[in-house]
Amino acid sequence: MEQQLKQAENLSKQLEELEMLRSIYPGSGELIVTDRTIISDARDFVAASGDSSVILRKLSFVVNVSSLEVKFTATCDLPLKYPEEIPDIFIRVDTLHRSSQRRLNEDLEEFILQTERNEVCILNALQWVQENISQYKDIKEEPPVIQDDVKEEMKNDKFTRLWILSHHIYSKYKRRDILDWASEMKLTGFSLPGKPGIICVEGTTSDAEAYWNRLRRLTWKKISCKHREDYPFPDKNWKPQDLKERRKGPCFDKFEELNFNAHGSGTGREYHMDLGMLQRCLEEKGLTDIFKVLLGVEGKAAAN
């Protein structure tokens, strides 16, 4: 029953916020609720203090913001536990370049992650967009110009493995970019989302460096390349004799996102991975020392 009361409290906050947004955006087409029956069900559930057989569904709505200075559309999807959990908000701006729009949504998600849980934040998010959207109007991703000396260096590429540590990786946009860019550059390795966030990429030196340069241009609370390994590039017939020798070539068959028993702190997308399982994974690859290099502590592998 306690859980139902908490759910009723969350829904009550959602309904109150929706009414507030309606008063701020009262014009025709300014605020559009995807399915109004969801509101009726939520009201019944709140009126019954959670003692109801109503099957709850997530509230979704669209806010169209238009003024002389700015025009954008915000698609808002609220988890049932919002505002305990953060909302999913996507901003579409027709006049923005695709890369600028992606960065705007990434930065908005970071802003929302920093807000207080249990407090509604849709209006604050919309105001943040209005105040900051002008910063993204001229952002364009120009293709890198490869100079002749760099091209010559690429012919003599080495094999490189980079170990990247971020304060956290929660954003679905960043997680998608991390995977897509590694695939695009034919790099292997892994990404471990959560707090802290860890990325390992391995491949040709030029591709690994290009990946890191591209990645660090995104907005991060804190990110750094903590460790780098360079080896002569192995030939096609290379066969390592032991784990120590193996790390001089690819340790991973592909690039993938790892998920090691994520556990949260009751704040929505904020979660930690089981680092003991990461330690065991690194040991199996002959990369035992990396755990201390990244995190500054001796690792303790998870039990089987």
PDB file of C-alpha atoms in Angstrom:
ATOM      1  CA  MET A   1       0.000   0.000   0.000  1.00  0.00           C
ATOM      2  CA  GLU A   2       2.910   2.329   0.756  1.00  0.00           C
ATOM      3  CA  GLN A   3       4.124   1.897  -2.813  1.00  0.00           C
ATOM      4  CA  GLN A   4       0.662   2.753  -4.179  1.00  0.00           C
ATOM      5  CA  LEU A   5       0.506   5.888  -2.029  1.00  0.00           C
ATOM      6  CA  LYS A   6       3.889   6.963  -3.363  1.00  0.00           C
ATOM      7  CA  GLN A   7       2.705   6.366  -6.909  1.00  0.00           C
ATOM      8  CA  ALA A   8      -0.411   8.435  -6.245  1.00  0.00           C
ATOM      9  CA  GLU A   9       1.809  11.235  -4.909  1.00  0.00           C
ATOM     10  CA  ASN A  10       3.964  11.133  -8.061  1.00  0.00           C
ATOM     11  CA  LEU A  11       0.914  11.229 -10.330  1.00  0.00           C
ATOM     12  CA  SER A  12      -0.564  14.109  -8.351  1.00  0.00           C
ATOM     13  CA  LYS A  13       2.622  16.119  -8.991  1.00  0.00           C
ATOM     14  CA  GLN A  14       2.463  15.243 -12.673  1.00  0.00           C
ATOM     15  CA  LEU A  15      -1.154  16.416 -12.962  1.00  0.00           C
ATOM     16  CA  GLU A  16      -0.396  19.646 -11.107  1.00  0.00           C
ATOM     17  CA  GLU A  17       2.553  20.353 -13.367  1.00  0.00           C
ATOM     18  CA  LEU A  18       0.463  19.666 -16.460  1.00  0.00           C
ATOM     19  CA  GLU A  19      -2.140  22.171 -15.299  1.00  0.00           C
ATOM     20  CA  MET A  20       0.587  24.735 -14.664  1.00  0.00           C
ATOM     21  CA  LEU A  21       1.974  24.211 -18.177  1.00  0.00           C
ATOM     22  CA  ARG A  22      -1.514  24.600 -19.623  1.00  0.00           C
ATOM     23  CA  SER A  23      -1.825  27.997 -17.942  1.00  0.00           C
ATOM     24  CA  ILE A  24       1.533  29.081 -19.391  1.00  0.00           C
ATOM     25  CA  TYR A  25       0.869  27.654 -22.861  1.00  0.00           C
ATOM     26  CA  PRO A  26      -2.912  28.149 -23.249  1.00  0.00           C
ATOM     27  CA  GLY A  27      -3.005  28.757 -26.996  1.00  0.00           C
ATOM     28  CA  SER A  28      -4.448  26.353 -29.539  1.00  0.00           C
ATOM     29  CA  GLY A  29      -1.809  23.761 -30.416  1.00  0.00           C
ATOM     30  CA  GLU A  30       0.662  24.967 -27.784  1.00  0.00           C
ATOM     31  CA  LEU A  31       0.210  21.971 -25.456  1.00  0.00           C
ATOM     32  CA  ILE A  32      -1.057  18.690 -26.897  1.00  0.00           C
ATOM     33  CA  VAL A  33      -1.686  15.620 -24.726  1.00  0.00           C
ATOM     34  CA  THR A  34      -1.151  12.387 -26.656  1.00  0.00           C
ATOM     35  CA  ASP A  35      -3.934  10.400 -24.930  1.00  0.00           C
ATOM     36  CA  ARG A  36      -6.358  12.242 -22.635  1.00  0.00           C
ATOM     37  CA  THR A  37      -7.720   8.994 -21.136  1.00  0.00           C
ATOM     38  CA  ILE A  38      -4.372   8.646 -19.370  1.00  0.00           C
ATOM     39  CA  ILE A  39      -5.162  11.842 -17.452  1.00  0.00           C
ATOM     40  CA  SER A  40      -8.598  10.524 -16.419  1.00  0.00           C
ATOM     41  CA  ASP A  41      -7.069   7.257 -15.187  1.00  0.00           C
ATOM     42  CA  ALA A  42      -4.382   9.140 -13.265  1.00  0.00           C
ATOM     43  CA  ARG A  43      -6.972  11.363 -11.594  1.00  0.00           C
ATOM     44  CA  ASP A  44      -9.022   8.325 -10.540  1.00  0.00           C
ATOM     45  CA  PHE A  45      -5.899   6.689  -9.112  1.00  0.00           C
ATOM     46  CA  VAL A  46      -4.958   9.837  -7.154  1.00  0.00           C
ATOM     47  CA  ALA A  47      -8.532  10.301  -5.876  1.00  0.00           C
ATOM     48  CA  ALA A  48      -8.470   6.741  -4.545  1.00  0.00           C
ATOM     49  CA  SER A  49      -5.042   7.317  -2.918  1.00  0.00           C
ATOM     50  CA  GLY A  50      -3.677   4.453  -4.967  1.00  0.00           C
ATOM     51  CA  ASP A  51      -6.389   2.006  -3.892  1.00  0.00           C
ATOM     52  CA  SER A  52      -7.494   1.429  -7.453  1.00  0.00           C
ATOM     53  CA  SER A  53      -7.450  -1.272 -10.122  1.00  0.00           C
ATOM     54  CA  VAL A  54      -6.679   1.277 -12.842  1.00  0.00           C
ATOM     55  CA  ILE A  55      -3.873   0.188 -15.170  1.00  0.00           C
ATOM     56  CA  LEU A  56      -1.553   3.176 -15.281  1.00  0.00           C
ATOM     57  CA  ARG A  57       0.182   4.372 -18.429  1.00  0.00           C
ATOM     58  CA  LYS A  58       2.889   6.946 -18.956  1.00  0.00           C
ATOM     59  CA  LEU A  59       1.764  10.495 -19.620  1.00  0.00           C
ATOM     60  CA  SER A  60       3.043  12.001 -22.861  1.00  0.00           C
ATOM     61  CA  PHE A  61       2.512  15.441 -24.320  1.00  0.00           C
ATOM     62  CA  VAL A  62       3.982  17.925 -26.774  1.00  0.00           C
ATOM     63  CA  VAL A  63       4.717  21.579 -26.071  1.00  0.00           C
ATOM     64  CA  ASN A  64       5.108  23.915 -29.046  1.00  0.00           C
ATOM     65  CA  VAL A  65       7.038  27.013 -27.977  1.00  0.00           C
ATOM     66  CA  SER A  66       6.970  29.940 -30.369  1.00  0.00           C
ATOM     67  CA  SER A  67       8.048  33.560 -29.970  1.00  0.00           C
ATOM     68  CA  LEU A  68       9.904  36.199 -31.954  1.00  0.00           C
ATOM     69  CA  GLU A  69      13.228  34.914 -30.622  1.00  0.00           C
ATOM     70  CA  VAL A  70      12.756  31.149 -30.569  1.00  0.00           C
ATOM     71  CA  LYS A  71      10.614  28.340 -31.930  1.00  0.00           C
ATOM     72  CA  PHE A  72      10.871  24.670 -30.967  1.00  0.00           C
ATOM     73  CA  THR A  73       8.832  21.570 -30.165  1.00  0.00           C
ATOM     74  CA  ALA A  74       9.343  19.606 -26.950  1.00  0.00           C
ATOM     75  CA  THR A  75       8.108  16.009 -26.814  1.00  0.00           C
ATOM     76  CA  CYS A  76       7.766  14.991 -23.155  1.00  0.00           C
ATOM     77  CA  ASP A  77       7.370  11.408 -21.895  1.00  0.00           C
ATOM     78  CA  LEU A  78       6.982  11.038 -18.137  1.00  0.00           C
ATOM     79  CA  PRO A  79       7.918   7.787 -16.376  1.00  0.00           C
ATOM     80  CA  LEU A  80       5.267   6.618 -13.928  1.00  0.00           C
ATOM     81  CA  LYS A  81       7.704   7.391 -11.103  1.00  0.00           C
ATOM     82  CA  TYR A  82       8.408  10.942 -12.291  1.00  0.00           C
ATOM     83  CA  PRO A  83       9.473  13.183 -10.577  1.00  0.00           C
ATOM     84  CA  GLU A  84      11.401  10.493  -8.657  1.00  0.00           C
ATOM     85  CA  GLU A  85      12.821   9.558 -12.050  1.00  0.00           C
ATOM     86  CA  ILE A  86      13.778  12.053 -14.714  1.00  0.00           C
ATOM     87  CA  PRO A  87      11.523  12.751 -17.706  1.00  0.00           C
ATOM     88  CA  ASP A  88      12.414  11.969 -21.298  1.00  0.00           C
ATOM     89  CA  ILE A  89      12.335  15.250 -23.260  1.00  0.00           C
ATOM     90  CA  PHE A  90      13.279  15.579 -26.922  1.00  0.00           C
ATOM     91  CA  ILE A  91      13.656  19.022 -28.510  1.00  0.00           C
ATOM     92  CA  ARG A  92      13.125  19.498 -32.231  1.00  0.00           C
ATOM     93  CA  VAL A  93      14.174  22.741 -33.894  1.00  0.00           C
ATOM     94  CA  ASP A  94      13.575  22.886 -37.645  1.00  0.00           C
ATOM     95  CA  THR A  95      16.175  25.604 -38.195  1.00  0.00           C
ATOM     96  CA  LEU A  96      19.025  23.742 -36.472  1.00  0.00           C
ATOM     97  CA  HIS A  97      21.619  21.562 -38.152  1.00  0.00           C
ATOM     98  CA  ARG A  98      21.215  17.911 -37.115  1.00  0.00           C
ATOM     99  CA  SER A  99      24.483  17.866 -35.148  1.00  0.00           C
ATOM    100  CA  SER A 100      23.483  21.059 -33.315  1.00  0.00           C
ATOM    101  CA  GLN A 101      20.111  19.595 -32.434  1.00  0.00           C
ATOM    102  CA  ARG A 102      21.731  16.439 -31.097  1.00  0.00           C
ATOM    103  CA  ARG A 103      24.111  18.438 -28.939  1.00  0.00           C
ATOM    104  CA  LEU A 104      21.256  20.579 -27.644  1.00  0.00           C
ATOM    105  CA  ASN A 105      19.371  17.454 -26.529  1.00  0.00           C
ATOM    106  CA  GLU A 106      22.496  15.985 -24.946  1.00  0.00           C
ATOM    107  CA  ASP A 107      23.128  19.153 -22.952  1.00  0.00           C
ATOM    108  CA  LEU A 108      19.472  19.371 -21.935  1.00  0.00           C
ATOM    109  CA  GLU A 109      19.631  15.826 -20.607  1.00  0.00           C
ATOM    110  CA  GLU A 110      22.734  16.719 -18.598  1.00  0.00           C
ATOM    111  CA  PHE A 111      20.894  19.757 -17.197  1.00  0.00           C
ATOM    112  CA  ILE A 112      17.935  17.586 -16.165  1.00  0.00           C
ATOM    113  CA  LEU A 113      20.227  15.034 -14.522  1.00  0.00           C
ATOM    114  CA  GLN A 114      21.554  17.784 -12.263  1.00  0.00           C
ATOM    115  CA  THR A 115      18.087  18.847 -11.061  1.00  0.00           C
ATOM    116  CA  GLU A 116      16.664  17.758  -7.721  1.00  0.00           C
ATOM    117  CA  ARG A 117      14.760  14.477  -7.781  1.00  0.00           C
ATOM    118  CA  ASN A 118      11.188  14.529  -6.466  1.00  0.00           C
ATOM    119  CA  GLU A 119      10.780  18.044  -7.897  1.00  0.00           C
ATOM    120  CA  VAL A 120       8.991  18.612 -11.215  1.00  0.00           C
ATOM    121  CA  CYS A 121      11.298  20.047 -13.866  1.00  0.00           C
ATOM    122  CA  ILE A 122       9.536  20.295 -17.248  1.00  0.00           C
ATOM    123  CA  LEU A 123       9.061  24.070 -17.048  1.00  0.00           C
ATOM    124  CA  ASN A 124      12.664  24.581 -15.931  1.00  0.00           C
ATOM    125  CA  ALA A 125      13.800  22.428 -18.860  1.00  0.00           C
ATOM    126  CA  LEU A 126      11.765  24.459 -21.357  1.00  0.00           C
ATOM    127  CA  GLN A 127      13.109  27.702 -19.910  1.00  0.00           C
ATOM    128  CA  TRP A 128      16.664  26.332 -20.139  1.00  0.00           C
ATOM    129  CA  VAL A 129      16.134  25.618 -23.844  1.00  0.00           C
ATOM    130  CA  GLN A 130      14.761  29.118 -24.443  1.00  0.00           C
ATOM    131  CA  GLU A 131      17.721  30.702 -22.683  1.00  0.00           C
ATOM    132  CA  ASN A 132      20.405  28.561 -24.331  1.00  0.00           C
ATOM    133  CA  ILE A 133      19.163  27.670 -27.808  1.00  0.00           C
ATOM    134  CA  SER A 134      21.018  30.565 -29.447  1.00  0.00           C
ATOM    135  CA  GLN A 135      24.337  28.918 -28.509  1.00  0.00           C
ATOM    136  CA  TYR A 136      23.629  26.023 -30.872  1.00  0.00           C
ATOM    137  CA  LYS A 137      22.587  27.901 -34.003  1.00  0.00           C
ATOM    138  CA  ASP A 138      26.036  28.132 -35.565  1.00  0.00           C
ATOM    139  CA  ILE A 139      27.453  24.760 -34.471  1.00  0.00           C
ATOM    140  CA  LYS A 140      28.371  22.607 -37.445  1.00  0.00           C
ATOM    141  CA  GLU A 141      30.455  19.468 -37.639  1.00  0.00           C
ATOM    142  CA  GLU A 142      32.998  20.145 -40.336  1.00  0.00           C
ATOM    143  CA  PRO A 143      34.770  17.114 -41.784  1.00  0.00           C
ATOM    144  CA  PRO A 144      38.379  17.067 -40.586  1.00  0.00           C
ATOM    145  CA  VAL A 145      40.984  18.173 -43.101  1.00  0.00           C
ATOM    146  CA  ILE A 146      43.722  15.568 -43.295  1.00  0.00           C
ATOM    147  CA  GLN A 147      47.086  17.129 -44.074  1.00  0.00           C
ATOM    148  CA  ASP A 148      49.681  15.344 -46.224  1.00  0.00           C
ATOM    149  CA  ASP A 149      51.987  14.683 -43.266  1.00  0.00           C
ATOM    150  CA  VAL A 150      49.102  13.114 -41.342  1.00  0.00           C
ATOM    151  CA  LYS A 151      48.228  10.933 -44.341  1.00  0.00           C
ATOM    152  CA  GLU A 152      51.817   9.730 -44.455  1.00  0.00           C
ATOM    153  CA  GLU A 153      51.697   8.975 -40.715  1.00  0.00           C
ATOM    154  CA  MET A 154      48.493   6.975 -41.224  1.00  0.00           C
ATOM    155  CA  LYS A 155      50.336   4.677 -43.627  1.00  0.00           C
ATOM    156  CA  ASN A 156      52.634   3.708 -40.754  1.00  0.00           C
ATOM    157  CA  ASP A 157      49.854   3.253 -38.204  1.00  0.00           C
ATOM    158  CA  LYS A 158      50.457   1.388 -35.003  1.00  0.00           C
ATOM    159  CA  PHE A 159      47.948  -0.572 -32.967  1.00  0.00           C
ATOM    160  CA  THR A 160      46.536   1.630 -30.192  1.00  0.00           C
ATOM    161  CA  ARG A 161      44.268   0.976 -27.231  1.00  0.00           C
ATOM    162  CA  LEU A 162      42.787   3.937 -25.361  1.00  0.00           C
ATOM    163  CA  TRP A 163      41.235   3.799 -21.895  1.00  0.00           C
ATOM    164  CA  ILE A 164      38.765   6.635 -21.351  1.00  0.00           C
ATOM    165  CA  LEU A 165      37.200   7.494 -17.999  1.00  0.00           C
ATOM    166  CA  SER A 166      34.128   9.710 -17.616  1.00  0.00           C
ATOM    167  CA  HIS A 167      32.492  10.976 -14.430  1.00  0.00           C
ATOM    168  CA  HIS A 168      29.334   9.251 -15.697  1.00  0.00           C
ATOM    169  CA  ILE A 169      27.641   8.015 -18.851  1.00  0.00           C
ATOM    170  CA  TYR A 170      23.849   8.141 -18.608  1.00  0.00           C
ATOM    171  CA  SER A 171      22.699   9.984 -21.731  1.00  0.00           C
ATOM    172  CA  LYS A 172      21.035   7.760 -24.310  1.00  0.00           C
ATOM    173  CA  TYR A 173      22.375  10.092 -27.010  1.00  0.00           C
ATOM    174  CA  LYS A 174      25.978   9.732 -25.859  1.00  0.00           C
ATOM    175  CA  ARG A 175      25.574   5.969 -25.488  1.00  0.00           C
ATOM    176  CA  ARG A 176      24.317   5.751 -29.065  1.00  0.00           C
ATOM    177  CA  ASP A 177      27.150   7.941 -30.378  1.00  0.00           C
ATOM    178  CA  ILE A 178      29.758   5.899 -28.492  1.00  0.00           C
ATOM    179  CA  LEU A 179      28.543   2.721 -30.213  1.00  0.00           C
ATOM    180  CA  ASP A 180      27.888   4.214 -33.651  1.00  0.00           C
ATOM    181  CA  TRP A 181      31.227   6.009 -33.933  1.00  0.00           C
ATOM    182  CA  ALA A 182      33.194   2.919 -32.884  1.00  0.00           C
ATOM    183  CA  SER A 183      31.362   0.884 -35.528  1.00  0.00           C
ATOM    184  CA  GLU A 184      31.918   3.617 -38.130  1.00  0.00           C
ATOM    185  CA  MET A 185      35.669   3.641 -37.434  1.00  0.00           C
ATOM    186  CA  LYS A 186      35.885  -0.177 -37.194  1.00  0.00           C
ATOM    187  CA  LEU A 187      37.175  -0.063 -33.620  1.00  0.00           C
ATOM    188  CA  THR A 188      36.766  -2.830 -31.069  1.00  0.00           C
ATOM    189  CA  GLY A 189      36.446  -2.565 -27.292  1.00  0.00           C
ATOM    190  CA  PHE A 190      33.581  -1.701 -24.950  1.00  0.00           C
ATOM    191  CA  SER A 191      31.597   0.989 -23.198  1.00  0.00           C
ATOM    192  CA  LEU A 192      30.470   0.659 -19.597  1.00  0.00           C
ATOM    193  CA  PRO A 193      27.703   3.191 -18.826  1.00  0.00           C
ATOM    194  CA  GLY A 194      26.774   4.381 -15.337  1.00  0.00           C
ATOM    195  CA  LYS A 195      28.958   6.110 -12.771  1.00  0.00           C
ATOM    196  CA  PRO A 196      31.831   6.093 -13.477  1.00  0.00           C
ATOM    197  CA  GLY A 197      31.632   5.595 -17.247  1.00  0.00           C
ATOM    198  CA  ILE A 198      34.450   3.635 -18.905  1.00  0.00           C
ATOM    199  CA  ILE A 199      35.273   3.326 -22.600  1.00  0.00           C
ATOM    200  CA  CYS A 200      37.979   1.190 -24.193  1.00  0.00           C
ATOM    201  CA  VAL A 201      38.700   1.495 -27.914  1.00  0.00           C
ATOM    202  CA  GLU A 202      41.352  -0.349 -29.879  1.00  0.00           C
ATOM    203  CA  GLY A 203      42.384  -0.239 -33.524  1.00  0.00           C
ATOM    204  CA  THR A 204      44.692   1.772 -35.736  1.00  0.00           C
ATOM    205  CA  THR A 205      46.311   4.750 -34.052  1.00  0.00           C
ATOM    206  CA  SER A 206      44.690   7.218 -36.454  1.00  0.00           C
ATOM    207  CA  ASP A 207      41.191   5.793 -35.927  1.00  0.00           C
ATOM    208  CA  ALA A 208      41.541   5.563 -32.138  1.00  0.00           C
ATOM    209  CA  GLU A 209      42.792   9.160 -31.928  1.00  0.00           C
ATOM    210  CA  ALA A 210      40.046  10.401 -34.250  1.00  0.00           C
ATOM    211  CA  TYR A 211      37.469   8.648 -32.070  1.00  0.00           C
ATOM    212  CA  TRP A 212      38.805  10.264 -28.882  1.00  0.00           C
ATOM    213  CA  ASN A 213      38.956  13.712 -30.487  1.00  0.00           C
ATOM    214  CA  ARG A 214      35.349  13.359 -31.614  1.00  0.00           C
ATOM    215  CA  LEU A 215      34.154  11.992 -28.294  1.00  0.00           C
ATOM    216  CA  ARG A 216      35.678  14.669 -26.093  1.00  0.00           C
ATOM    217  CA  ARG A 217      33.968  17.427 -28.116  1.00  0.00           C
ATOM    218  CA  LEU A 218      30.669  16.374 -26.568  1.00  0.00           C
ATOM    219  CA  THR A 219      29.575  18.024 -23.328  1.00  0.00           C
ATOM    220  CA  TRP A 220      30.864  16.090 -20.298  1.00  0.00           C
ATOM    221  CA  LYS A 221      31.017  16.815 -16.593  1.00  0.00           C
ATOM    222  CA  LYS A 222      34.506  15.309 -16.651  1.00  0.00           C
ATOM    223  CA  ILE A 223      36.248  13.007 -19.127  1.00  0.00           C
ATOM    224  CA  SER A 224      39.866  12.057 -19.754  1.00  0.00           C
ATOM    225  CA  CYS A 225      41.992   9.527 -21.575  1.00  0.00           C
ATOM    226  CA  LYS A 226      43.539   7.846 -18.531  1.00  0.00           C
ATOM    227  CA  HIS A 227      45.836   5.398 -20.290  1.00  0.00           C
ATOM    228  CA  ARG A 228      47.172   4.615 -23.725  1.00  0.00           C
ATOM    229  CA  GLU A 229      48.843   1.519 -25.165  1.00  0.00           C
ATOM    230  CA  ASP A 230      50.761   1.525 -28.467  1.00  0.00           C
ATOM    231  CA  TYR A 231      52.199  -1.541 -30.182  1.00  0.00           C
ATOM    232  CA  PRO A 232      53.501  -2.403 -33.652  1.00  0.00           C
ATOM    233  CA  PHE A 233      50.497  -3.359 -35.722  1.00  0.00           C
ATOM    234  CA  PRO A 234      50.117  -7.173 -35.710  1.00  0.00           C
ATOM    235  CA  ASP A 235      50.051  -8.932 -39.078  1.00  0.00           C
ATOM    236  CA  LYS A 236      47.158 -11.103 -40.207  1.00  0.00           C
ATOM    237  CA  ASN A 237      48.831 -14.316 -38.999  1.00  0.00           C
ATOM    238  CA  TRP A 238      49.520 -12.986 -35.490  1.00  0.00           C
ATOM    239  CA  LYS A 239      48.741 -15.533 -32.790  1.00  0.00           C
ATOM    240  CA  PRO A 240      49.482 -14.588 -29.168  1.00  0.00           C
ATOM    241  CA  GLN A 241      51.222 -17.232 -27.091  1.00  0.00           C
ATOM    242  CA  ASP A 242      49.855 -16.011 -23.738  1.00  0.00           C
ATOM    243  CA  LEU A 243      47.736 -13.267 -22.166  1.00  0.00           C
ATOM    244  CA  LYS A 244      50.722 -10.920 -21.848  1.00  0.00           C
ATOM    245  CA  GLU A 245      51.382 -11.239 -25.549  1.00  0.00           C
ATOM    246  CA  ARG A 246      47.697 -10.999 -26.391  1.00  0.00           C
ATOM    247  CA  ARG A 247      47.346  -7.390 -25.244  1.00  0.00           C
ATOM    248  CA  LYS A 248      49.718  -6.356 -28.042  1.00  0.00           C
ATOM    249  CA  GLY A 249      46.844  -6.957 -30.432  1.00  0.00           C
ATOM    250  CA  PRO A 250      43.040  -6.843 -30.362  1.00  0.00           C
ATOM    251  CA  CYS A 251      41.640  -8.090 -27.045  1.00  0.00           C
ATOM    252  CA  PHE A 252      38.026  -7.689 -28.147  1.00  0.00           C
ATOM    253  CA  ASP A 253      36.186  -9.133 -31.130  1.00  0.00           C
ATOM    254  CA  LYS A 254      33.786  -6.209 -31.496  1.00  0.00           C
ATOM    255  CA  PHE A 255      32.682  -3.004 -29.791  1.00  0.00           C
ATOM    256  CA  GLU A 256      29.754  -3.391 -27.414  1.00  0.00           C
ATOM    257  CA  GLU A 257      28.060  -1.822 -24.410  1.00  0.00           C
ATOM    258  CA  LEU A 258      28.537  -3.883 -21.250  1.00  0.00           C
ATOM    259  CA  ASN A 259      25.944  -4.251 -18.521  1.00  0.00           C
ATOM    260  CA  PHE A 260      27.187  -5.622 -15.218  1.00  0.00           C
ATOM    261  CA  ASN A 261      24.287  -5.858 -12.751  1.00  0.00           C
ATOM    262  CA  ALA A 262      23.398  -2.166 -12.750  1.00  0.00           C
ATOM    263  CA  HIS A 263      22.116  -0.949  -9.386  1.00  0.00           C
ATOM    264  CA  GLY A 264      20.634   2.483  -8.794  1.00  0.00           C
ATOM    265  CA  SER A 265      20.335   4.923  -5.949  1.00  0.00           C
ATOM    266  CA  GLY A 266      16.631   5.586  -6.355  1.00  0.00           C
ATOM    267  CA  THR A 267      17.213   8.548  -8.647  1.00  0.00           C
ATOM    268  CA  GLY A 268      16.092   7.315 -12.032  1.00  0.00           C
ATOM    269  CA  ARG A 269      18.930   7.014 -14.511  1.00  0.00           C
ATOM    270  CA  GLU A 270      21.690   7.390 -11.942  1.00  0.00           C
ATOM    271  CA  TYR A 271      23.221   3.959 -11.448  1.00  0.00           C
ATOM    272  CA  HIS A 272      26.462   2.092 -10.856  1.00  0.00           C
ATOM    273  CA  MET A 273      27.757  -1.081 -12.460  1.00  0.00           C
ATOM    274  CA  ASP A 274      29.247  -4.059 -10.622  1.00  0.00           C
ATOM    275  CA  LEU A 275      32.933  -3.170 -10.982  1.00  0.00           C
ATOM    276  CA  GLY A 276      33.907  -6.584  -9.639  1.00  0.00           C
ATOM    277  CA  MET A 277      32.485  -8.090 -12.811  1.00  0.00           C
ATOM    278  CA  LEU A 278      34.458  -5.567 -14.857  1.00  0.00           C
ATOM    279  CA  GLN A 279      37.625  -6.632 -13.046  1.00  0.00           C
ATOM    280  CA  ARG A 280      36.967 -10.273 -13.911  1.00  0.00           C
ATOM    281  CA  CYS A 281      36.358  -9.349 -17.554  1.00  0.00           C
ATOM    282  CA  LEU A 282      39.680  -7.480 -17.681  1.00  0.00           C
ATOM    283  CA  GLU A 283      41.505 -10.410 -16.073  1.00  0.00           C
ATOM    284  CA  GLU A 284      40.181 -12.772 -18.730  1.00  0.00           C
ATOM    285  CA  LYS A 285      41.612 -10.473 -21.395  1.00  0.00           C
ATOM    286  CA  GLY A 286      45.024 -10.155 -19.757  1.00  0.00           C
ATOM    287  CA  LEU A 287      44.332  -6.547 -18.734  1.00  0.00           C
ATOM    288  CA  THR A 288      44.432  -6.968 -14.948  1.00  0.00           C
ATOM    289  CA  ASP A 289      46.499  -3.842 -14.260  1.00  0.00           C
ATOM    290  CA  ILE A 290      44.067  -1.524 -16.029  1.00  0.00           C
ATOM    291  CA  PHE A 291      41.561  -1.520 -13.159  1.00  0.00           C
ATOM    292  CA  LYS A 292      43.996   0.269 -10.861  1.00  0.00           C
ATOM    293  CA  VAL A 293      45.159   2.559 -13.672  1.00  0.00           C
ATOM    294  CA  LEU A 294      41.574   3.701 -14.286  1.00  0.00           C
ATOM    295  CA  LEU A 295      40.156   3.831 -10.777  1.00  0.00           C
ATOM    296  CA  GLY A 296      43.219   4.098  -8.558  1.00  0.00           C
ATOM    297  CA  VAL A 297      42.332   1.034  -6.481  1.00  0.00           C
ATOM    298  CA  GLU A 298      43.077  -2.666  -6.629  1.00  0.00           C
ATOM    299  CA  GLY A 299      40.165  -4.537  -8.136  1.00  0.00           C
ATOM    300  CA  LYS A 300      38.344  -7.428  -6.548  1.00  0.00           C
ATOM    301  CA  ALA A 301      36.874  -9.787  -9.091  1.00  0.00           C
ATOM    302  CA  ALA A 302      33.258 -10.849  -8.693  1.00  0.00           C
ATOM    303  CA  ALA A 303      32.642 -14.388  -7.516  1.00  0.00           C
ATOM    304  CA  ASN A 304      31.445 -16.938 -10.056  1.00  0.00           C
TER     305      ASN A 304
END
